[in-house]
Amino acid sequence: MASLAAAVDEGLSRNLNGQKLGRKGRETRARIIAAATELIREEDGEPLTLRAVARRASLGMTSLYLYFADLTELVIAA
């Protein structure tokens, strides 16, 4: 069980290119998840799309794709 927790922590500490996340990378990932969560919770806001999340998080699409492969992966994280 401990090895599973270590694997999960390791997965969250790297971006999709396999680069280890530092403080700034972890903050960016958290900002993306927070933006997605806000969009999910808004009842009559804009639709949940990767572009909307990137805009809300003040990121470009390329940066968002460093952390999440697709919308499903992002929603699961949120």
PDB file of C-alpha atoms in Angstrom:
ATOM      1  CA  MET A   1       0.000   0.000   0.000  1.00  0.00           C
ATOM      2  CA  ALA A   2       2.854   2.405   0.785  1.00  0.00           C
ATOM      3  CA  SER A   3       4.325   1.881  -2.683  1.00  0.00           C
ATOM      4  CA  LEU A   4       0.973   2.837  -4.246  1.00  0.00           C
ATOM      5  CA  ALA A   5       0.921   6.105  -2.283  1.00  0.00           C
ATOM      6  CA  ALA A   6       4.504   6.802  -3.351  1.00  0.00           C
ATOM      7  CA  ALA A   7       3.587   6.157  -6.992  1.00  0.00           C
ATOM      8  CA  VAL A   8       0.638   8.547  -6.765  1.00  0.00           C
ATOM      9  CA  ASP A   9       2.808  11.232  -5.135  1.00  0.00           C
ATOM     10  CA  GLU A  10       5.453  10.703  -7.811  1.00  0.00           C
ATOM     11  CA  GLY A  11       2.846  11.061 -10.572  1.00  0.00           C
ATOM     12  CA  LEU A  12       1.672  14.356  -9.128  1.00  0.00           C
ATOM     13  CA  SER A  13       5.208  15.659  -8.812  1.00  0.00           C
ATOM     14  CA  ARG A  14       5.928  15.507 -12.544  1.00  0.00           C
ATOM     15  CA  ASN A  15       4.345  17.084 -15.597  1.00  0.00           C
ATOM     16  CA  LEU A  16       3.348  15.100 -18.694  1.00  0.00           C
ATOM     17  CA  ASN A  17       6.840  15.525 -20.127  1.00  0.00           C
ATOM     18  CA  GLY A  18       8.226  13.763 -17.061  1.00  0.00           C
ATOM     19  CA  GLN A  19       9.842  16.909 -15.690  1.00  0.00           C
ATOM     20  CA  LYS A  20       9.901  17.168 -11.918  1.00  0.00           C
ATOM     21  CA  LEU A  21       7.627  19.938 -10.651  1.00  0.00           C
ATOM     22  CA  GLY A  22       9.137  22.588  -8.467  1.00  0.00           C
ATOM     23  CA  ARG A  23       7.193  25.064  -6.362  1.00  0.00           C
ATOM     24  CA  LYS A  24       6.098  27.080  -9.393  1.00  0.00           C
ATOM     25  CA  GLY A  25       4.961  23.978 -11.292  1.00  0.00           C
ATOM     26  CA  ARG A  26       2.942  22.716  -8.339  1.00  0.00           C
ATOM     27  CA  GLU A  27       1.347  26.160  -7.971  1.00  0.00           C
ATOM     28  CA  THR A  28       0.478  26.226 -11.674  1.00  0.00           C
ATOM     29  CA  ARG A  29      -1.086  22.751 -11.489  1.00  0.00           C
ATOM     30  CA  ALA A  30      -3.116  23.843  -8.448  1.00  0.00           C
ATOM     31  CA  ARG A  31      -4.203  27.008 -10.285  1.00  0.00           C
ATOM     32  CA  ILE A  32      -5.446  24.920 -13.223  1.00  0.00           C
ATOM     33  CA  ILE A  33      -7.419  22.629 -10.915  1.00  0.00           C
ATOM     34  CA  ALA A  34      -8.874  25.639  -9.059  1.00  0.00           C
ATOM     35  CA  ALA A  35      -9.959  27.241 -12.340  1.00  0.00           C
ATOM     36  CA  ALA A  36     -11.629  24.001 -13.461  1.00  0.00           C
ATOM     37  CA  THR A  37     -13.367  23.659 -10.099  1.00  0.00           C
ATOM     38  CA  GLU A  38     -14.711  27.216 -10.348  1.00  0.00           C
ATOM     39  CA  LEU A  39     -16.090  26.543 -13.826  1.00  0.00           C
ATOM     40  CA  ILE A  40     -17.687  23.277 -12.700  1.00  0.00           C
ATOM     41  CA  ARG A  41     -19.404  24.988  -9.770  1.00  0.00           C
ATOM     42  CA  GLU A  42     -20.778  27.907 -11.785  1.00  0.00           C
ATOM     43  CA  GLU A  43     -24.292  27.023 -12.814  1.00  0.00           C
ATOM     44  CA  ASP A  44     -24.787  29.554 -15.590  1.00  0.00           C
ATOM     45  CA  GLY A  45     -21.173  30.396 -16.384  1.00  0.00           C
ATOM     46  CA  GLU A  46     -19.229  29.530 -19.484  1.00  0.00           C
ATOM     47  CA  PRO A  47     -19.049  25.868 -20.510  1.00  0.00           C
ATOM     48  CA  LEU A  48     -16.241  23.710 -19.167  1.00  0.00           C
ATOM     49  CA  THR A  49     -13.619  23.457 -21.888  1.00  0.00           C
ATOM     50  CA  LEU A  50      -9.834  23.325 -21.730  1.00  0.00           C
ATOM     51  CA  ARG A  51      -9.723  26.739 -23.381  1.00  0.00           C
ATOM     52  CA  ALA A  52     -12.035  28.194 -20.694  1.00  0.00           C
ATOM     53  CA  VAL A  53      -9.891  26.663 -17.945  1.00  0.00           C
ATOM     54  CA  ALA A  54      -6.692  28.016 -19.498  1.00  0.00           C
ATOM     55  CA  ARG A  55      -8.241  31.467 -19.793  1.00  0.00           C
ATOM     56  CA  ARG A  56      -9.491  31.384 -16.183  1.00  0.00           C
ATOM     57  CA  ALA A  57      -6.048  30.226 -14.963  1.00  0.00           C
ATOM     58  CA  SER A  58      -4.288  32.894 -17.084  1.00  0.00           C
ATOM     59  CA  LEU A  59      -2.348  30.286 -19.034  1.00  0.00           C
ATOM     60  CA  GLY A  60      -1.841  29.401 -22.646  1.00  0.00           C
ATOM     61  CA  MET A  61      -3.162  26.126 -23.983  1.00  0.00           C
ATOM     62  CA  THR A  62       0.371  24.777 -24.413  1.00  0.00           C
ATOM     63  CA  SER A  63       1.075  25.307 -20.720  1.00  0.00           C
ATOM     64  CA  LEU A  64      -2.157  23.587 -19.730  1.00  0.00           C
ATOM     65  CA  TYR A  65      -1.246  20.553 -21.844  1.00  0.00           C
ATOM     66  CA  LEU A  66       1.997  20.189 -19.851  1.00  0.00           C
ATOM     67  CA  TYR A  67      -0.133  19.224 -16.850  1.00  0.00           C
ATOM     68  CA  PHE A  68      -3.256  17.541 -18.257  1.00  0.00           C
ATOM     69  CA  ALA A  69      -3.666  15.486 -21.422  1.00  0.00           C
ATOM     70  CA  ASP A  70      -7.384  16.140 -21.829  1.00  0.00           C
ATOM     71  CA  LEU A  71     -10.521  17.477 -20.181  1.00  0.00           C
ATOM     72  CA  THR A  72     -11.423  14.118 -18.609  1.00  0.00           C
ATOM     73  CA  GLU A  73      -8.083  13.917 -16.806  1.00  0.00           C
ATOM     74  CA  LEU A  74      -8.535  17.488 -15.546  1.00  0.00           C
ATOM     75  CA  VAL A  75     -12.079  16.853 -14.306  1.00  0.00           C
ATOM     76  CA  ILE A  76     -10.903  13.751 -12.428  1.00  0.00           C
ATOM     77  CA  ALA A  77      -8.155  15.804 -10.762  1.00  0.00           C
ATOM     78  CA  ALA A  78     -10.617  18.546  -9.866  1.00  0.00           C
TER      79      ALA A  78
END
